[in-house]
Amino acid sequence: MSHVTRLPKETVLEITKLLGLKDALTFLKPRTRLDLKALTVRELEKIASKPYRFERSILKKKLRDASLTRLKPEIRGLVVMADVVPGGDWVITLTVELTSLDPPSGAGCLRLWCTAAPIMKRFGCRAIISLQTEFKPRELCLQPDEAEHCLLAFVNGIQLGLDGEVAGLIQVFRIDLAADNPQFSLLKTLPTPRPSVGMVVHGDTALATSSNPETDEREDVVWDWKHGQSVFIPSTNKLWSVAASQDKIVFWNNEQLTVDAHEASVEGGWGLARRHESGFDMPPQASQTMGPIAPTLVKSWNPADLHTILVHTENTTIRVDFTNTGVDQLRFSRYHKNNSYMQDPYSPFSPLGTFVEVPSHFVTTVSGHLVDLAPSGRLTVYATTGDDQPLAGESNSYHAFENFEDRTSGTHYALICPFSGVVGTVTEQCDFYIWRMK
């Protein structure tokens, strides 16, 4: 990409398209419809080269000396989760608007924030929608809609009944980011008998896991939200669900360190697990996994893309790649890495680890490297695997941002967009820390 300036505009335009940047391009430039053909060659060059420049920056640890911009909006609320939209110009937060401070309580809501450059001038909340009464939100997933410039936001949480009963609820919202006055609209709702966690979304399918605290029974809900169909699949507390469709579901087996795939039978039940072993010889004391309730999944904006999961043990990070929920072409690889910093010092054998150092997700760079950002500001790069990759199996971990003074206090939700070079966090108190590549 260093010689892209010598290319004619038509060639640069084709390069930009071939990079697979279409989804992110549709969300650039707030409240304007982006026409690639209307951009200058210089603008196209900047867009086409930015993913490569960002990748080089993180590999060479340039973010270690970078400075964050801190923004503090005047809202009275607590952030439950936050995520950045491809392109880096928008951030969605799931918040609780406080009506009482002691104890903290209030109504849940979704907020859309503009983080486009120049951020000090454009930053602000552009849209807000209140969630239904007695709905306590816990999780947020974003995905592009089929309609251009539109985004889907999936919210998972706890629904409190009038009689004191506790149930679960998953909702899907849509917003048009190119509208002059963008507004969230509710599309679909799925009540569940019990609250669920670990929500992931693949195209038309949302997946989450619920458990009964009295019996320790567990089941996964697989929801075809577009067609309004859902199934509940019994599971065990040793399995983490990672991908699913209406007739297939894939688990990470935390006890066996395997990937187990189940397919629906003609009779309507679920067949025995098709088990895929890693083949890694690991001592028992090193096989305790650390991570969120669902293993960190690559943030994929195309459900047909390769699925990737990372599972962290004390001395190894295991990587699993597969092409679909049928686990065709499944491949195991690993990174020899000291992950003891992820352990909870007060409960070292907890599978959840410490929230400050365990990343909630990761993204893929233009060359296929995996990048995650922990709430502490620790950035880790996992080199892409393959026989033709000189860095295969290597990882690089360091603390980014020299002025991130708040890295050990409070709760941070990490943001990272490898396409636009936007990295940062949003705190529980709604402080934004943003770095943007120029």
GROMACS .gro file of C-alpha atoms in nm, residues 9-430:
model
  422
    9LYS     CA    1  -0.862   0.663  -0.900
   10GLU     CA    2  -1.044   0.371  -1.068
   11THR     CA    3  -0.774   0.130  -0.947
   12VAL     CA    4  -0.778   0.267  -0.592
   13LEU     CA    5  -1.158   0.233  -0.589
   14GLU     CA    6  -1.134  -0.132  -0.691
   15ILE     CA    7  -0.868  -0.196  -0.424
   16THR     CA    8  -1.095  -0.044  -0.161
   17LYS     CA    9  -1.380  -0.272  -0.266
   18LEU     CA   10  -1.159  -0.581  -0.279
   19LEU     CA   11  -1.045  -0.520   0.078
   20GLY     CA   12  -1.397  -0.611   0.188
   21LEU     CA   13  -1.455  -0.273   0.351
   22LYS     CA   14  -1.808  -0.222   0.222
   23ASP     CA   15  -1.985  -0.275   0.556
   24ALA     CA   16  -1.763  -0.028   0.735
   25LEU     CA   17  -1.775   0.228   0.455
   26THR     CA   18  -2.154   0.251   0.479
   27PHE     CA   19  -2.124   0.373   0.839
   28LEU     CA   20  -1.866   0.647   0.775
   29LYS     CA   21  -1.939   1.021   0.770
   30PRO     CA   22  -2.235   1.071   1.005
   31ARG     CA   23  -2.567   1.175   0.851
   32THR     CA   24  -2.431   1.161   0.495
   33ARG     CA   25  -2.460   0.888   0.237
   34LEU     CA   26  -2.109   0.790   0.134
   35ASP     CA   27  -2.056   0.756  -0.243
   36LEU     CA   28  -1.717   0.602  -0.312
   37LYS     CA   29  -1.710   0.742  -0.664
   38ALA     CA   30  -1.755   1.094  -0.525
   39LEU     CA   31  -1.446   1.068  -0.305
   40THR     CA   32  -1.115   1.215  -0.415
   41VAL     CA   33  -0.817   0.990  -0.487
   42ARG     CA   34  -0.655   1.118  -0.167
   43GLU     CA   35  -0.962   1.021   0.039
   44LEU     CA   36  -0.974   0.676  -0.122
   45GLU     CA   37  -0.601   0.626  -0.061
   46LYS     CA   38  -0.647   0.717   0.304
   47ILE     CA   39  -0.936   0.472   0.344
   48ALA     CA   40  -0.760   0.190   0.157
   49SER     CA   41  -0.431   0.226   0.348
   50LYS     CA   42  -0.565   0.286   0.700
   51PRO     CA   43  -0.621  -0.086   0.786
   52TYR     CA   44  -0.257  -0.156   0.694
   53ARG     CA   45  -0.125   0.146   0.883
   54PHE     CA   46  -0.323   0.045   1.190
   55GLU     CA   47  -0.190  -0.310   1.171
   56ARG     CA   48   0.170  -0.188   1.150
   57SER     CA   49   0.111   0.047   1.443
   58ILE     CA   50  -0.006  -0.227   1.677
   59LEU     CA   51   0.263  -0.474   1.567
   60LYS     CA   52   0.535  -0.214   1.628
   61LYS     CA   53   0.380  -0.116   1.964
   62LYS     CA   54   0.325   0.243   1.856
   63LEU     CA   55   0.005   0.261   2.060
   64ARG     CA   56   0.214   0.228   2.374
   65ASP     CA   57   0.312   0.594   2.339
   66ALA     CA   58  -0.021   0.715   2.198
   67SER     CA   59  -0.249   0.951   2.390
   68LEU     CA   60  -0.623   0.909   2.445
   69THR     CA   61  -0.883   1.182   2.416
   70ARG     CA   62  -1.113   1.180   2.720
   71LEU     CA   63  -1.472   1.299   2.688
   72LYS     CA   64  -1.724   1.326   2.971
   73PRO     CA   65  -2.089   1.368   2.868
   74GLU     CA   66  -2.333   1.510   3.118
   75ILE     CA   67  -2.563   1.215   3.179
   76ARG     CA   68  -2.685   1.054   3.497
   77GLY     CA   69  -2.646   0.690   3.413
   78LEU     CA   70  -2.433   0.377   3.432
   79VAL     CA   71  -2.299   0.205   3.121
   80VAL     CA   72  -2.372  -0.170   3.111
   81MET     CA   73  -2.193  -0.238   2.781
   82ALA     CA   74  -2.060  -0.046   2.481
   83ASP     CA   75  -1.946  -0.125   2.126
   84VAL     CA   76  -1.810   0.061   1.826
   85VAL     CA   77  -1.971   0.051   1.480
   86PRO     CA   78  -1.737  -0.036   1.188
   87GLY     CA   79  -1.590   0.286   1.058
   88GLY     CA   80  -1.532   0.418   1.410
   89ASP     CA   81  -1.769   0.716   1.379
   90TRP     CA   82  -2.040   0.574   1.602
   91VAL     CA   83  -2.055   0.405   1.943
   92ILE     CA   84  -2.361   0.235   2.092
   93THR     CA   85  -2.398   0.217   2.470
   94LEU     CA   86  -2.637   0.015   2.679
   95THR     CA   87  -2.705   0.222   2.989
   96VAL     CA   88  -2.921   0.245   3.299
   97GLU     CA   89  -3.054   0.599   3.344
   98LEU     CA   90  -3.040   0.653   3.719
   99THR     CA   91  -3.347   0.771   3.904
  100SER     CA   92  -3.200   0.674   4.241
  101LEU     CA   93  -2.838   0.671   4.361
  102ASP     CA   94  -2.882   0.479   4.685
  103PRO     CA   95  -2.924   0.208   4.579
  104PRO     CA   96  -2.844   0.271   4.209
  105SER     CA   97  -3.159   0.203   4.006
  106GLY     CA   98  -3.334   0.326   3.695
  107ALA     CA   99  -3.460   0.245   3.346
  108GLY     CA  100  -3.247   0.084   3.077
  109CYS     CA  101  -3.187   0.256   2.743
  110LEU     CA  102  -2.985   0.244   2.422
  111ARG     CA  103  -2.780   0.547   2.320
  112LEU     CA  104  -2.609   0.633   1.991
  113TRP     CA  105  -2.294   0.848   2.022
  114CYS     CA  106  -2.111   1.030   1.745
  115THR     CA  107  -1.733   0.982   1.777
  116ALA     CA  108  -1.637   1.109   1.429
  117ALA     CA  109  -1.338   1.334   1.373
  118PRO     CA  110  -1.291   1.604   1.483
  119ILE     CA  111  -1.418   1.432   1.794
  120MET     CA  112  -1.409   1.733   2.026
  121LYS     CA  113  -1.645   1.913   1.789
  122ARG     CA  114  -1.880   1.633   1.685
  123PHE     CA  115  -1.901   1.422   1.999
  124GLY     CA  116  -2.247   1.383   2.149
  125CYS     CA  117  -2.554   1.162   2.189
  126ARG     CA  118  -2.755   1.147   1.864
  127ALA     CA  119  -3.032   0.903   1.956
  128ILE     CA  120  -3.181   0.736   2.262
  129ILE     CA  121  -3.459   0.486   2.329
  130SER     CA  122  -3.587   0.370   2.666
  131LEU     CA  123  -3.633  -0.002   2.720
  132GLN     CA  124  -3.955  -0.142   2.856
  133THR     CA  125  -4.038  -0.112   3.225
  134GLU     CA  126  -3.871  -0.361   3.460
  135PHE     CA  127  -3.627  -0.476   3.191
  136LYS     CA  128  -3.272  -0.485   3.329
  137PRO     CA  129  -3.027  -0.496   3.032
  138ARG     CA  130  -2.702  -0.691   3.060
  139GLU     CA  131  -2.561  -0.758   2.712
  140LEU     CA  132  -2.531  -0.585   2.374
  141CYS     CA  133  -2.442  -0.717   2.026
  142LEU     CA  134  -2.426  -0.514   1.703
  143GLN     CA  135  -2.473  -0.631   1.345
  144PRO     CA  136  -2.534  -0.454   1.010
  145ASP     CA  137  -2.886  -0.475   0.873
  146GLU     CA  138  -2.963  -0.579   0.515
  147ALA     CA  139  -3.081  -0.222   0.451
  148GLU     CA  140  -2.792   0.011   0.364
  149HIS     CA  141  -2.670   0.241   0.643
  150CYS     CA  142  -2.888   0.054   0.898
  151LEU     CA  143  -2.759  -0.116   1.211
  152LEU     CA  144  -2.913  -0.383   1.435
  153ALA     CA  145  -2.865  -0.376   1.812
  154PHE     CA  146  -2.943  -0.693   2.013
  155VAL     CA  147  -3.011  -0.643   2.384
  156ASN     CA  148  -3.026  -0.929   2.636
  157GLY     CA  149  -3.132  -0.892   2.997
  158ILE     CA  150  -3.356  -0.974   3.291
  159GLN     CA  151  -3.732  -0.915   3.289
  160LEU     CA  152  -3.891  -0.865   3.630
  161GLY     CA  153  -4.256  -0.967   3.662
  162LEU     CA  154  -4.523  -0.799   3.874
  163ASP     CA  155  -4.535  -1.105   4.100
  164GLY     CA  156  -4.161  -1.094   4.161
  165GLU     CA  157  -4.075  -1.369   3.914
  166VAL     CA  158  -3.754  -1.334   3.714
  167ALA     CA  159  -3.744  -1.422   3.343
  168GLY     CA  160  -3.526  -1.339   3.044
  169LEU     CA  161  -3.579  -1.112   2.745
  170ILE     CA  162  -3.392  -1.055   2.417
  171GLN     CA  163  -3.484  -0.762   2.192
  172VAL     CA  164  -3.370  -0.646   1.847
  173PHE     CA  165  -3.359  -0.276   1.752
  174ARG     CA  166  -3.281  -0.107   1.420
  175ILE     CA  167  -3.140   0.241   1.350
  176ASP     CA  168  -3.063   0.423   1.024
  177LEU     CA  169  -2.731   0.598   1.075
  178ALA     CA  170  -2.768   0.807   0.758
  179ALA     CA  171  -3.094   0.969   0.872
  180ASP     CA  172  -3.096   1.338   0.960
  181ASN     CA  173  -3.253   1.245   1.291
  182PRO     CA  174  -3.164   0.879   1.358
  183GLN     CA  175  -3.404   0.689   1.582
  184PHE     CA  176  -3.406   0.339   1.730
  185SER     CA  177  -3.707   0.119   1.649
  186LEU     CA  178  -3.798  -0.213   1.810
  187LEU     CA  179  -3.812  -0.502   1.561
  188LYS     CA  180  -3.841  -0.828   1.755
  189THR     CA  181  -3.878  -0.957   2.112
  190LEU     CA  182  -3.814  -1.303   2.259
  191PRO     CA  183  -3.920  -1.377   2.620
  192THR     CA  184  -3.732  -1.669   2.780
  193PRO     CA  185  -3.828  -1.867   3.094
  194ARG     CA  186  -3.499  -1.775   3.265
  195PRO     CA  187  -3.238  -1.501   3.218
  196SER     CA  188  -2.956  -1.588   2.978
  197VAL     CA  189  -2.595  -1.478   2.926
  198GLY     CA  190  -2.318  -1.510   2.669
  199MET     CA  191  -2.525  -1.376   2.379
  200VAL     CA  192  -2.368  -1.403   2.034
  201VAL     CA  193  -2.528  -1.322   1.699
  202HIS     CA  194  -2.458  -1.483   1.361
  203GLY     CA  195  -2.674  -1.343   1.081
  204ASP     CA  196  -3.035  -1.438   1.147
  205THR     CA  197  -2.948  -1.641   1.460
  206ALA     CA  198  -2.899  -1.521   1.817
  207LEU     CA  199  -2.760  -1.759   2.078
  208ALA     CA  200  -2.756  -1.733   2.458
  209THR     CA  201  -2.731  -1.966   2.758
  210SER     CA  202  -2.952  -1.986   3.067
  211SER     CA  203  -2.914  -2.188   3.386
  212ASN     CA  204  -3.131  -2.288   3.679
  213PRO     CA  205  -2.944  -2.196   4.001
  214GLU     CA  206  -3.149  -2.444   4.206
  215THR     CA  207  -3.089  -2.752   3.989
  216ASP     CA  208  -2.773  -2.641   3.804
  217GLU     CA  209  -2.951  -2.737   3.482
  218ARG     CA  210  -2.852  -2.541   3.175
  219GLU     CA  211  -2.998  -2.486   2.831
  220ASP     CA  212  -2.915  -2.283   2.523
  221VAL     CA  213  -3.170  -2.075   2.338
  222VAL     CA  214  -3.123  -2.055   1.960
  223TRP     CA  215  -3.340  -1.783   1.810
  224ASP     CA  216  -3.406  -1.729   1.440
  225TRP     CA  217  -3.513  -1.373   1.515
  226LYS     CA  218  -3.602  -1.281   1.157
  227HIS     CA  219  -3.859  -1.561   1.123
  228GLY     CA  220  -3.965  -1.569   1.488
  229GLN     CA  221  -3.858  -1.929   1.556
  230SER     CA  222  -3.669  -2.047   1.864
  231VAL     CA  223  -3.551  -2.375   2.016
  232PHE     CA  224  -3.416  -2.458   2.362
  233ILE     CA  225  -3.135  -2.715   2.382
  234PRO     CA  226  -3.038  -2.885   2.712
  235SER     CA  227  -2.668  -2.854   2.793
  236THR     CA  228  -2.425  -2.894   3.084
  237ASN     CA  229  -2.228  -2.641   3.283
  238LYS     CA  230  -1.904  -2.773   3.133
  239LEU     CA  231  -1.993  -2.653   2.782
  240TRP     CA  232  -1.973  -2.300   2.642
  241SER     CA  233  -2.191  -2.244   2.336
  242VAL     CA  234  -2.008  -2.053   2.063
  243ALA     CA  235  -2.211  -2.077   1.740
  244ALA     CA  236  -2.550  -2.206   1.632
  245SER     CA  237  -2.822  -2.227   1.371
  246GLN     CA  238  -3.168  -2.382   1.389
  247ASP     CA  239  -3.031  -2.731   1.318
  248LYS     CA  240  -2.672  -2.715   1.447
  249ILE     CA  241  -2.498  -2.594   1.760
  250VAL     CA  242  -2.127  -2.582   1.846
  251PHE     CA  243  -1.984  -2.590   2.199
  252TRP     CA  244  -1.643  -2.545   2.354
  253ASN     CA  245  -1.606  -2.831   2.603
  254ASN     CA  246  -1.427  -2.675   2.898
  255GLU     CA  247  -1.358  -3.010   3.065
  256GLN     CA  248  -1.219  -3.199   2.766
  257LEU     CA  249  -1.069  -2.900   2.579
  258THR     CA  250  -1.258  -3.006   2.268
  259VAL     CA  251  -1.509  -2.862   2.024
  260ASP     CA  252  -1.838  -3.054   2.032
  261ALA     CA  253  -2.094  -3.018   1.752
  262HIS     CA  254  -2.456  -3.134   1.771
  263GLU     CA  255  -2.699  -3.160   1.481
  264ALA     CA  256  -3.077  -3.181   1.497
  265SER     CA  257  -3.216  -3.525   1.411
  266VAL     CA  258  -3.506  -3.595   1.179
  267GLU     CA  259  -3.714  -3.698   1.481
  268GLY     CA  260  -3.674  -3.353   1.631
  269GLY     CA  261  -3.413  -3.428   1.898
  270TRP     CA  262  -3.041  -3.361   1.908
  271GLY     CA  263  -2.782  -3.621   1.810
  272LEU     CA  264  -2.472  -3.722   2.000
  273ALA     CA  265  -2.182  -3.481   1.998
  274ARG     CA  266  -1.936  -3.496   1.713
  275ARG     CA  267  -1.621  -3.431   1.912
  276HIS     CA  268  -1.311  -3.257   1.774
  277GLU     CA  269  -0.997  -3.289   1.984
  278SER     CA  270  -0.718  -3.035   1.986
  279GLY     CA  271  -0.443  -3.295   2.013
  280PHE     CA  272  -0.252  -3.074   2.257
  281ASP     CA  273  -0.086  -3.252   2.550
  282MET     CA  274  -0.160  -3.020   2.841
  283PRO     CA  275  -0.115  -3.097   3.212
  284PRO     CA  276  -0.435  -3.074   3.420
  285GLN     CA  277  -0.310  -2.779   3.622
  286ALA     CA  278  -0.268  -2.579   3.300
  287SER     CA  279  -0.606  -2.659   3.149
  288GLN     CA  280  -0.818  -2.426   3.361
  289THR     CA  281  -0.973  -2.184   3.115
  290MET     CA  282  -1.013  -1.815   3.184
  291GLY     CA  283  -1.249  -1.593   2.992
  292PRO     CA  284  -1.602  -1.460   2.972
  293ILE     CA  285  -1.894  -1.700   3.006
  294ALA     CA  286  -1.881  -1.748   2.629
  295PRO     CA  287  -1.531  -1.767   2.479
  296THR     CA  288  -1.422  -1.454   2.298
  297LEU     CA  289  -1.553  -1.461   1.942
  298VAL     CA  290  -1.417  -1.265   1.652
  299LYS     CA  291  -1.647  -0.974   1.566
  300SER     CA  292  -1.763  -1.090   1.225
  301TRP     CA  293  -1.986  -0.872   1.007
  302ASN     CA  294  -2.046  -1.148   0.756
  303PRO     CA  295  -2.204  -1.467   0.895
  304ALA     CA  296  -2.044  -1.667   0.613
  305ASP     CA  297  -1.696  -1.570   0.727
  306LEU     CA  298  -1.463  -1.792   0.923
  307HIS     CA  299  -1.557  -1.833   1.289
  308THR     CA  300  -1.274  -1.805   1.537
  309ILE     CA  301  -1.261  -1.855   1.913
  310LEU     CA  302  -0.982  -1.804   2.164
  311VAL     CA  303  -0.976  -1.989   2.495
  312HIS     CA  304  -0.718  -1.883   2.752
  313THR     CA  305  -0.548  -2.126   2.990
  314GLU     CA  306  -0.270  -2.039   3.233
  315ASN     CA  307   0.017  -2.099   2.990
  316THR     CA  308  -0.153  -2.131   2.653
  317THR     CA  309  -0.414  -1.958   2.441
  318ILE     CA  310  -0.598  -2.209   2.222
  319ARG     CA  311  -0.734  -2.090   1.888
  320VAL     CA  312  -1.007  -2.271   1.695
  321ASP     CA  313  -1.110  -2.177   1.340
  322PHE     CA  314  -1.407  -2.323   1.155
  323THR     CA  315  -1.605  -2.219   0.852
  324ASN     CA  316  -1.961  -2.271   0.973
  325THR     CA  317  -2.167  -2.435   1.246
  326GLY     CA  318  -2.106  -2.770   1.079
  327VAL     CA  319  -1.739  -2.717   1.181
  328ASP     CA  320  -1.613  -2.798   0.834
  329GLN     CA  321  -1.238  -2.750   0.797
  330LEU     CA  322  -1.198  -2.708   1.173
  331ARG     CA  323  -0.843  -2.626   1.276
  332PHE     CA  324  -0.676  -2.600   1.618
  333SER     CA  325  -0.366  -2.392   1.686
  334ARG     CA  326  -0.218  -2.237   1.997
  335TYR     CA  327  -0.003  -1.958   2.131
  336HIS     CA  328   0.243  -2.034   2.412
  337LYS     CA  329   0.166  -1.741   2.636
  338ASN     CA  330   0.169  -1.665   3.008
  339ASN     CA  331  -0.191  -1.574   3.089
  340SER     CA  332  -0.154  -1.573   3.468
  341TYR     CA  333  -0.226  -1.198   3.471
  342MET     CA  334  -0.585  -1.286   3.372
  343GLN     CA  335  -0.639  -1.484   3.692
  344ASP     CA  336  -0.848  -1.336   3.970
  345PRO     CA  337  -0.601  -1.289   4.260
  346TYR     CA  338  -0.879  -1.362   4.510
  347SER     CA  339  -1.007  -1.667   4.322
  348PRO     CA  340  -0.727  -1.800   4.095
  349PHE     CA  341  -0.926  -2.101   3.977
  350SER     CA  342  -1.232  -1.902   3.872
  351PRO     CA  343  -1.312  -1.962   3.502
  352LEU     CA  344  -1.411  -1.598   3.468
  353GLY     CA  345  -1.072  -1.458   3.568
  354THR     CA  346  -1.040  -1.091   3.652
  355PHE     CA  347  -1.259  -0.848   3.459
  356VAL     CA  348  -0.978  -0.592   3.438
  357GLU     CA  349  -0.753  -0.819   3.229
  358VAL     CA  350  -0.987  -1.060   3.046
  359PRO     CA  351  -1.095  -0.919   2.706
  360SER     CA  352  -1.460  -0.957   2.610
  361HIS     CA  353  -1.395  -0.994   2.235
  362PHE     CA  354  -1.134  -0.948   1.965
  363VAL     CA  355  -1.119  -0.826   1.605
  364THR     CA  356  -0.927  -0.926   1.291
  365THR     CA  357  -0.680  -0.702   1.112
  366VAL     CA  358  -0.654  -0.679   0.735
  367SER     CA  359  -0.383  -0.951   0.728
  368GLY     CA  360  -0.573  -1.184   0.962
  369HIS     CA  361  -0.403  -1.109   1.294
  370LEU     CA  362  -0.631  -1.114   1.600
  371VAL     CA  363  -0.632  -0.813   1.833
  372ASP     CA  364  -0.800  -0.771   2.170
  373LEU     CA  365  -0.807  -0.492   2.424
  374ALA     CA  366  -0.861  -0.562   2.795
  375PRO     CA  367  -1.036  -0.307   3.019
  376SER     CA  368  -0.694  -0.228   3.171
  377GLY     CA  369  -0.570  -0.102   2.835
  378ARG     CA  370  -0.358  -0.412   2.771
  379LEU     CA  371  -0.349  -0.475   2.397
  380THR     CA  372  -0.264  -0.823   2.264
  381VAL     CA  373  -0.194  -0.925   1.906
  382TYR     CA  374  -0.220  -1.293   1.805
  383ALA     CA  375  -0.040  -1.352   1.474
  384THR     CA  376  -0.241  -1.522   1.203
  385THR     CA  377  -0.176  -1.894   1.170
  386GLY     CA  378  -0.075  -2.088   0.861
  387ASP     CA  379   0.231  -2.247   0.703
  388ASP     CA  380   0.303  -1.935   0.497
  389GLN     CA  381   0.287  -1.698   0.794
  390PRO     CA  382   0.629  -1.611   0.947
  391LEU     CA  383   0.470  -1.494   1.275
  392ALA     CA  384   0.236  -1.794   1.314
  393GLY     CA  385   0.191  -1.895   1.677
  394GLU     CA  386   0.339  -1.574   1.816
  395SER     CA  387   0.163  -1.322   2.039
  396ASN     CA  388   0.254  -0.976   2.158
  397SER     CA  389   0.099  -0.815   2.467
  398TYR     CA  390   0.161  -0.466   2.606
  399HIS     CA  391  -0.016  -0.177   2.778
  400ALA     CA  392  -0.123   0.087   2.530
  401PHE     CA  393  -0.175   0.462   2.582
  402GLU     CA  394   0.066   0.647   2.806
  403ASN     CA  395  -0.204   0.878   2.949
  404PHE     CA  396  -0.457   0.607   3.038
  405GLU     CA  397  -0.441   0.686   3.409
  406ASP     CA  398  -0.778   0.532   3.493
  407ARG     CA  399  -0.684   0.182   3.373
  408THR     CA  400  -0.715   0.008   3.712
  409SER     CA  401  -1.017   0.185   3.856
  410GLY     CA  402  -1.381   0.135   3.772
  411THR     CA  403  -1.520  -0.074   3.490
  412HIS     CA  404  -1.412  -0.019   3.129
  413TYR     CA  405  -1.570  -0.156   2.810
  414ALA     CA  406  -1.316  -0.185   2.529
  415LEU     CA  407  -1.369  -0.052   2.175
  416ILE     CA  408  -1.156  -0.142   1.874
  417CYS     CA  409  -1.212  -0.096   1.498
  418PRO     CA  410  -0.919  -0.225   1.287
  419PHE     CA  411  -1.064  -0.079   0.967
  420SER     CA  412  -1.062   0.284   1.079
  421GLY     CA  413  -0.795   0.263   1.349
  422VAL     CA  414  -1.019   0.360   1.641
  423VAL     CA  415  -0.935   0.221   1.986
  424GLY     CA  416  -1.052   0.310   2.334
  425THR     CA  417  -1.288   0.236   2.621
  426VAL     CA  418  -1.610   0.359   2.775
  427THR     CA  419  -1.631   0.349   3.154
  428GLU     CA  420  -1.926   0.252   3.368
  429GLN     CA  421  -1.961   0.624   3.453
  430CYS     CA  422  -1.977   0.701   3.076
   0.00000   0.00000   0.00000
